[in-house]
Short mmCIF file of C-alpha atoms in Angstrom, two decimals:
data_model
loop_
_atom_site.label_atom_id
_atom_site.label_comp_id
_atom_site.label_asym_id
_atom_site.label_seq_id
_atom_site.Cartn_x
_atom_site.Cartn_y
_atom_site.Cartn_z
CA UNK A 1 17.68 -223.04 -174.75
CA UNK A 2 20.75 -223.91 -172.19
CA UNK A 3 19.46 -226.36 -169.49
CA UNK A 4 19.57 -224.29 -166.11
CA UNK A 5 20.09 -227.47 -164.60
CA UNK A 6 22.17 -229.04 -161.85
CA UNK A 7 22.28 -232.21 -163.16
CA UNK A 8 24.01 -232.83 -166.45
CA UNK A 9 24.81 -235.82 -169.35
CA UNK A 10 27.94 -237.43 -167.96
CA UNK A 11 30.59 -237.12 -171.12
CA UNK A 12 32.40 -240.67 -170.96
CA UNK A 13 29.24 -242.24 -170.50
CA UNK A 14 29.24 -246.34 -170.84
CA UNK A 15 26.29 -247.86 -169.49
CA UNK A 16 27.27 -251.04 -168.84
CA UNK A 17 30.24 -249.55 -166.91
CA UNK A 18 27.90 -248.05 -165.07
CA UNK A 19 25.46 -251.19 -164.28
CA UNK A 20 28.37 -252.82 -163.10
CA UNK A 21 29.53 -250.38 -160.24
CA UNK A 22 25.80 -250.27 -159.54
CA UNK A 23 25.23 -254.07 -159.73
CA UNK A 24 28.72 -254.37 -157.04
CA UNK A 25 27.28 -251.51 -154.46
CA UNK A 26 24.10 -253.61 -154.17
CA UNK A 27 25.98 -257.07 -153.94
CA UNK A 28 27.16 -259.49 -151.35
CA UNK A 29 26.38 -258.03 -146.97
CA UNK A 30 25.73 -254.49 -147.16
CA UNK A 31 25.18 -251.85 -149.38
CA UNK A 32 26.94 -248.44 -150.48
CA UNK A 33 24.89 -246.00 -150.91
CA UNK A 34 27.35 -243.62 -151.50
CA UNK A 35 28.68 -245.68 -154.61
CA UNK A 36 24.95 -245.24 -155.68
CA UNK A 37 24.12 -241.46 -155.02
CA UNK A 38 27.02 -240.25 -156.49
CA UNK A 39 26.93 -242.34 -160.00
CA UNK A 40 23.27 -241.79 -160.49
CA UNK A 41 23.08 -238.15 -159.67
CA UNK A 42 25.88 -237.87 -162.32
CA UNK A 43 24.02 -238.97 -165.10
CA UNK A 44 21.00 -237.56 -167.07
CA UNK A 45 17.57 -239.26 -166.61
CA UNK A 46 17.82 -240.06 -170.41
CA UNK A 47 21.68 -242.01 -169.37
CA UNK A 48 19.57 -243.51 -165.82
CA UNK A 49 17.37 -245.13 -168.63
CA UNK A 50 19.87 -246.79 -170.60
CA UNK A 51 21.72 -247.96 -167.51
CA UNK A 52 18.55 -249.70 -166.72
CA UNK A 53 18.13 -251.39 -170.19
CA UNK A 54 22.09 -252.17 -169.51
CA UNK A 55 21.56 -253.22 -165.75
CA UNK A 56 18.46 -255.94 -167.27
CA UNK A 57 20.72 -257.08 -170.02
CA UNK A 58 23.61 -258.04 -168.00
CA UNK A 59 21.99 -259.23 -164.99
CA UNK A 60 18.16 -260.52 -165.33
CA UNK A 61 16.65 -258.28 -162.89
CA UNK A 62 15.14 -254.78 -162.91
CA UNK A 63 17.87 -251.84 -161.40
CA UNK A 64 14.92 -250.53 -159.92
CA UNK A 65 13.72 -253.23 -158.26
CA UNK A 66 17.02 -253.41 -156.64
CA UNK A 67 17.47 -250.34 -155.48
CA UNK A 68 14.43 -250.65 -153.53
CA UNK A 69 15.39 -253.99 -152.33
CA UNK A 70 18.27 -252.63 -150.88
CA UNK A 71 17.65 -249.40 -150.23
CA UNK A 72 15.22 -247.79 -147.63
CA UNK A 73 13.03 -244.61 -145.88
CA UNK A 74 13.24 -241.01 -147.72
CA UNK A 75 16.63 -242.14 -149.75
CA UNK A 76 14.73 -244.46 -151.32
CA UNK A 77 12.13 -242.21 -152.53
CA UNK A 78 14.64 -240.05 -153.90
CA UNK A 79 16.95 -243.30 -155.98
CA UNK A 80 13.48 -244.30 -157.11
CA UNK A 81 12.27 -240.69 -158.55
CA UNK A 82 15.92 -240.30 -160.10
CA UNK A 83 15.50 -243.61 -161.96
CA UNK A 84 11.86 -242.69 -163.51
CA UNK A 85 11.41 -240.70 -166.34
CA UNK A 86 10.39 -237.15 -166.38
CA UNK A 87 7.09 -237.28 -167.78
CA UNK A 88 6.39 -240.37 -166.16
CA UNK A 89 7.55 -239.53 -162.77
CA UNK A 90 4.80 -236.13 -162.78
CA UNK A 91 2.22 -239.28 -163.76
CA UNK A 92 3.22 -241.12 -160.72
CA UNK A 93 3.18 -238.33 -158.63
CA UNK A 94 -0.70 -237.04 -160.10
CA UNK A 95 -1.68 -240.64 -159.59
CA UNK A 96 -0.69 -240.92 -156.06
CA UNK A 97 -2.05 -237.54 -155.12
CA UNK A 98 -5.35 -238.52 -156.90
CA UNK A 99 -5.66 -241.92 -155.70
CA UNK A 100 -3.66 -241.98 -152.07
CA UNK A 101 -5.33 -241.65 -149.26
CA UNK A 102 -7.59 -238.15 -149.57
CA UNK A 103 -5.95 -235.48 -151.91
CA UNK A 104 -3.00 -234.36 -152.47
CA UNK A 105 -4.25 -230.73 -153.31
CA UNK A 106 0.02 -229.27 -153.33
CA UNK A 107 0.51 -231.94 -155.83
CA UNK A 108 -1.77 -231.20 -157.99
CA UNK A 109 -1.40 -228.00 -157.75
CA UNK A 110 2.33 -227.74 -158.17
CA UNK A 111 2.99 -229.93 -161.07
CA UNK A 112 -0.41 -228.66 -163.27
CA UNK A 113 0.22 -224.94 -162.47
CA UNK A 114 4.16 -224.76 -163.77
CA UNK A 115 4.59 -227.45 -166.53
CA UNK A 116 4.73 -226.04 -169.94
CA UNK A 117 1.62 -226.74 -172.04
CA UNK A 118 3.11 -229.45 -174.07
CA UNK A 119 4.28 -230.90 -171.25
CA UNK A 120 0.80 -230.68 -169.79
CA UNK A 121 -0.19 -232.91 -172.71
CA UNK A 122 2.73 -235.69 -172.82
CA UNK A 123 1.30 -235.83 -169.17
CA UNK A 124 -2.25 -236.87 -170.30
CA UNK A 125 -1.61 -239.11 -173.21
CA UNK A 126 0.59 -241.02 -170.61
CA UNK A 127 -1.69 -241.22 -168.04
CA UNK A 128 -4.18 -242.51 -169.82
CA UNK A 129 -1.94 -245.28 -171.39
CA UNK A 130 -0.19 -246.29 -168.05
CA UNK A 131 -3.48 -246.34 -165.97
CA UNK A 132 -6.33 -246.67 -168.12
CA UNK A 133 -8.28 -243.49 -167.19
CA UNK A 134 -8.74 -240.26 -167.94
CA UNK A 135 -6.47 -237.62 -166.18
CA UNK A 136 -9.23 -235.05 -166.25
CA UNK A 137 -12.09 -236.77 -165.08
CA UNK A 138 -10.21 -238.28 -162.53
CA UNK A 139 -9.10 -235.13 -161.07
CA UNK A 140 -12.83 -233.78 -161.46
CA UNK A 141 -13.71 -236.52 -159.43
CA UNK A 142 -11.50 -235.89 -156.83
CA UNK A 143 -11.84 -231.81 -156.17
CA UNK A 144 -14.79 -230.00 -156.81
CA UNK A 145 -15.78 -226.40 -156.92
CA UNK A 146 -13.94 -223.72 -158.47
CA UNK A 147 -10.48 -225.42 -157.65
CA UNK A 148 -12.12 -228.52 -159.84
CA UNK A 149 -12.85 -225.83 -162.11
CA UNK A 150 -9.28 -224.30 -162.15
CA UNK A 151 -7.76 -227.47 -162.54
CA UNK A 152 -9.80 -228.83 -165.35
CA UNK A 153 -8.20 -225.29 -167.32
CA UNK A 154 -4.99 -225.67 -166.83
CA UNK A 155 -5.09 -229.20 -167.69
CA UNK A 156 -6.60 -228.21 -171.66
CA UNK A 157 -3.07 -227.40 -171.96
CA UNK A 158 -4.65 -223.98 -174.21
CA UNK A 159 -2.96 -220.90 -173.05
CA UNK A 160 -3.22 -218.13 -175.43
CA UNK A 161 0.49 -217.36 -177.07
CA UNK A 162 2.59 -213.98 -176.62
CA UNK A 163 0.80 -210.70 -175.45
CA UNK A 164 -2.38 -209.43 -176.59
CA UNK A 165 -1.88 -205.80 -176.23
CA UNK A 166 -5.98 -205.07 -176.85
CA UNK A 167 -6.63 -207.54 -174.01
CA UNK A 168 -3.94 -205.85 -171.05
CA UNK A 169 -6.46 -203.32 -170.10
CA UNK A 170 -9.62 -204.95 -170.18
CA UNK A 171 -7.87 -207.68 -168.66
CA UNK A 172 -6.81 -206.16 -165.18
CA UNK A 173 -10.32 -204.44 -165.74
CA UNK A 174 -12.30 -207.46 -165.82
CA UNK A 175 -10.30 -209.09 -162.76
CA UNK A 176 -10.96 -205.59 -160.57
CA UNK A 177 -14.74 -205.33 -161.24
CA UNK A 178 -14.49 -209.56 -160.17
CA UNK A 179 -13.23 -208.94 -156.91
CA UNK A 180 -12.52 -205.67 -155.06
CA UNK A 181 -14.95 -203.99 -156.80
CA UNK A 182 -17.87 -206.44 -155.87
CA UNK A 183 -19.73 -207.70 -153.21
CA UNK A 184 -18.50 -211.11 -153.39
CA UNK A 185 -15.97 -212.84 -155.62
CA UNK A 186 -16.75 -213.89 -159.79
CA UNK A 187 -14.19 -216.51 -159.36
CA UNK A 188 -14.91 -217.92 -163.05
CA UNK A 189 -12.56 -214.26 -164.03
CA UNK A 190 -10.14 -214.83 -162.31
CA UNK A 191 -10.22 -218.57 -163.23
CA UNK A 192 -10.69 -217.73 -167.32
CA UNK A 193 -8.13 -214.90 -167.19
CA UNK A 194 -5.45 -217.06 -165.10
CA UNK A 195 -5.87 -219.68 -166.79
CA UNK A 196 -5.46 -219.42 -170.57
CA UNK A 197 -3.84 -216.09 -171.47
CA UNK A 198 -0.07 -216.58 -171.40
CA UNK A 199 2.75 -215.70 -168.66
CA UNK A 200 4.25 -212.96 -170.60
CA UNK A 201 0.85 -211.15 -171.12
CA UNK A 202 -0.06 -212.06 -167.46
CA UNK A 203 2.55 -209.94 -166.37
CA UNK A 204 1.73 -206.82 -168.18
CA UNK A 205 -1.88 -207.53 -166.88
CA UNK A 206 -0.61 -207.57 -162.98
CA UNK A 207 1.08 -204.52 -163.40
CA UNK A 208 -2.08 -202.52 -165.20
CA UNK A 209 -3.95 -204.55 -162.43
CA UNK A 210 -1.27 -202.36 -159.84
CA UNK A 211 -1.99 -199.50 -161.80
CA UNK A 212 -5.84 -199.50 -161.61
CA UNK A 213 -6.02 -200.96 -157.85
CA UNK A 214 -2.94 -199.70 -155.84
CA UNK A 215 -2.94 -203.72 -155.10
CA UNK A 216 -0.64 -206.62 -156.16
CA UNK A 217 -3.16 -209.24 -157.96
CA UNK A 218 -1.74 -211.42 -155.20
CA UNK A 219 -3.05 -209.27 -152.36
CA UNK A 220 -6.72 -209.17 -154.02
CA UNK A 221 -6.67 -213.22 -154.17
CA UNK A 222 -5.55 -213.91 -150.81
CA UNK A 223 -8.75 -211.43 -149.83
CA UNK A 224 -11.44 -212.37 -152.52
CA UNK A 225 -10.76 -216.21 -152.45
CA UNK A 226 -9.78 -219.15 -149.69
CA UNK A 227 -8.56 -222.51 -149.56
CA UNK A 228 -7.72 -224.86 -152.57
CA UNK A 229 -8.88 -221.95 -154.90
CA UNK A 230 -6.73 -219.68 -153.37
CA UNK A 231 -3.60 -222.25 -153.28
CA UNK A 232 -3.80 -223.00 -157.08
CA UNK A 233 -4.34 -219.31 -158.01
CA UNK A 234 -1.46 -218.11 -156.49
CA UNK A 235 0.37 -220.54 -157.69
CA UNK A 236 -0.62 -219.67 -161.61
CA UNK A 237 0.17 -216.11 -159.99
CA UNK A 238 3.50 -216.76 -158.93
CA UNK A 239 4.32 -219.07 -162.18
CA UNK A 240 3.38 -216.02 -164.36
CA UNK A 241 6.17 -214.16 -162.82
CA UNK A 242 8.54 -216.31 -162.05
CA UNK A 243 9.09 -220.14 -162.21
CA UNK A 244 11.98 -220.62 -160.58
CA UNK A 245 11.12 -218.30 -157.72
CA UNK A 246 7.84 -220.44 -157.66
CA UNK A 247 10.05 -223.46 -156.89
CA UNK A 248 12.29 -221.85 -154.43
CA UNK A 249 9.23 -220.45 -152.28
CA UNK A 250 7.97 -224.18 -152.43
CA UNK A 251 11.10 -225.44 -151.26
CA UNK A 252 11.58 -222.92 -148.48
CA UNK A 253 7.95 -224.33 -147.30
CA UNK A 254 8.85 -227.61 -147.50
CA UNK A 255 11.47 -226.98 -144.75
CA UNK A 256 11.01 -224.20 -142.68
CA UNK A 257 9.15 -224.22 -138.60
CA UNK A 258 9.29 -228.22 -137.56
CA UNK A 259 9.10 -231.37 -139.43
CA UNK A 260 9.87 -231.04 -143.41
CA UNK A 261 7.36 -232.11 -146.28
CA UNK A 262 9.73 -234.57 -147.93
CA UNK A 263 7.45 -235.71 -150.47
CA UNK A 264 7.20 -232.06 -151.88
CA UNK A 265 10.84 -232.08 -151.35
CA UNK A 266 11.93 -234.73 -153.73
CA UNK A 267 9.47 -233.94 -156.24
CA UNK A 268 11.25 -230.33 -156.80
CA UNK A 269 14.60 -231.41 -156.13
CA UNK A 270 13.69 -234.28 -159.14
CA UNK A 271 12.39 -232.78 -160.87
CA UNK A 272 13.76 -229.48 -161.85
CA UNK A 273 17.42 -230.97 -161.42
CA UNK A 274 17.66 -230.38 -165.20
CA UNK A 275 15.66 -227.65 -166.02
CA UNK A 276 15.93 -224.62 -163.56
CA UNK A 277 17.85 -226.00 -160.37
CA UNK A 278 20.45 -223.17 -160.73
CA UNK A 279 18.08 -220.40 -161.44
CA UNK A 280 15.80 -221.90 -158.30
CA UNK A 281 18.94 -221.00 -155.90
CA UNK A 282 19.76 -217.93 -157.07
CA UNK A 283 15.69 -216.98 -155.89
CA UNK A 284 16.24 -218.84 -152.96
CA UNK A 285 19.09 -217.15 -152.44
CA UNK A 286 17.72 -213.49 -152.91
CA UNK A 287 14.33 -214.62 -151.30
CA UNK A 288 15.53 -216.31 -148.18
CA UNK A 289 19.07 -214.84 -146.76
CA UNK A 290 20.12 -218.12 -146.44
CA UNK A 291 21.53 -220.42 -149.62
CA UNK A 292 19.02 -223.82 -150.95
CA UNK A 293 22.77 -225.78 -150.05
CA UNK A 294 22.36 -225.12 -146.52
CA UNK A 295 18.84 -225.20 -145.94
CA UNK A 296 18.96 -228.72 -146.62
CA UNK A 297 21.84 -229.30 -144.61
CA UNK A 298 20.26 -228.03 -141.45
CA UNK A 299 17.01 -229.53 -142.78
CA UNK A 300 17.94 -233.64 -143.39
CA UNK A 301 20.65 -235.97 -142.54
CA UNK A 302 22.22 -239.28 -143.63
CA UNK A 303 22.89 -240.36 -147.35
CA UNK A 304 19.23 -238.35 -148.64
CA UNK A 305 21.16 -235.58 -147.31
CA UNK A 306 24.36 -235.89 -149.42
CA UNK A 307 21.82 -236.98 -152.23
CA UNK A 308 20.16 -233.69 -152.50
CA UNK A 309 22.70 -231.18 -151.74
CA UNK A 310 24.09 -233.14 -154.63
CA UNK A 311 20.97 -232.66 -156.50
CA UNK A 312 21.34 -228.68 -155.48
CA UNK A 313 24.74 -228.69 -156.78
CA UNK A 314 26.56 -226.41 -155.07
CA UNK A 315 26.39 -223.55 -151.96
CA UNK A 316 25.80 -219.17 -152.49
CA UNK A 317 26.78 -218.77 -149.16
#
């Protein structure tokens, strides 16, 4: 499968070349951050990794360590994402919205509802080698409820494969006779159904679901559920149908009315910058009458700016 990505490998690619430009930009009065933005963002995370090694070898120190040395604020958050490995970077993140102060519930939510399920389990093997713990029972003892619930099946990384034709009826059944049909809300359906049959079949469910109901399924969670619950089902919801238009909804969020959620920011930007970046604006694009490129020109300033329309990779105007 092509990489929908922004970010690609750079083709004369000599990491120690590379540690040196990097290793001048951070040396002597001053730094460029330009000289920094513009290398890194032109490399794969697999090439950032090897300039690190390089960066070690030919200098003593730990690139990353620089960088944060010299760098500072919300660009700094961004250099220091770009420079971690994928799998290890959605650790970090889970670990700081587990462990920070309160919850990070959009976290969570975010990174366990759209990673693939293998992914899902490179996560956990990690975690539990970098930190000592288990992922699960750490994020059971930080939610609770049917949102702890939720969580805890998404994280057994078990969806069913393909479509189960038998199931498509009984499915969108099951999930009417848990919600509008009742007096009250069986959220364990919704939870069981959402969360282990796979996003092709979920799709053909929705639409018997349509069929049965005259609702969307998204309609009948926003009325049968609230808070957390709610969050993390619609986000399995909107994952089912689209990924990428998952992403670009998140990103809209992240900017629009006053004040911008930066951290959810540069975790998207990140972290789909080689998987679905391009497929993420062409949503945005259809979604929001207004391109990703110029959201986050009106949105941020300065060299974090230049750093993620970089990471966006180009303007639909």
């Amino acid at each position: 499968m092509a990489s929908r990505g922004t970010v690609k490998a750079h083709g004369g690619f000599n990491a120690n070349d590379d540690a040196e430009v990097l290793f001048k930009a951070m040396k002597g009065l001053g730094t460029d951050e330009d000289a920094i933005l513009q290398l890194l963002i032109a490399r794969s995370n697999a090439q950032r990794q090897e300039i690190k090694a390089a960066f070690k070898t030919l200098h003593g120190n730990d690139l990353v360590d620089n960088l944060k040395s010299e760098l500072g604020g919300k660009f700094e958050s961004l250099i220091v994402a770009l420079m971690t490995p994928p799998i290890m970077y959605d650790v970090t993140c889970l670990r700081d919205a587990i462990k920070g102060a309160g919850t990070d519930e959009k976290g969570l939510i975010e990174i366990l509802a759209s990673r693939l399920p293998n992914e899902v389990n490179e996560i956990k093997s990690l975690y539990k080698r970098e930190h000592n713990d288990d992922l699960e029972e750490d994020v059971t003892g930080d939610t609770g409820g049917h949102f702890g619930r939720m969580l805890v099946v998404l994280l057994q990384a078990s969806r069913q494969q393909g479509i189960q034709e038998d199931l498509i009826q009984s499915d969108a059944q099951a999930l009417l006779a848990a919600g509008e049909q009742k007096y009250g809300t069986d959220e364990g359906q919704f939870i069981t159904i959402l969360g282990n049959r796979s996003n092709a079949h979920l799709r053909r469910v929705f639409e018997e679901y349509r069929k049965l109901s005259g609702y969307e399924i998204e309609e009948s969670i926003q009325r049968e559920t609230s808070g957390t619950l709610q969050e993390v089902l619609l986000a399995v919801v909107k994952c089912a149908r689209s990924v990428p238009g998952y992403f670009a909804e998140s990103l809209y969020n992240s900017m629009k009315g006053a004040g911008t959620d930066d951290q959810n920011l540069i975790r998207i930007m990140v972290s789909r910058s080689e998987v679905d970046m391009m497929d993420i604006r062409t949503e945005f694009r259809k979604r929001f009458a207004t391109s990703l490129h110029k959201t986050i020109q009106g949105d941020t300033s300065g060299d974090y700016r230049k750093a993620l329309q970089l990471l966006c990779g180009g303007d639909d105007a």
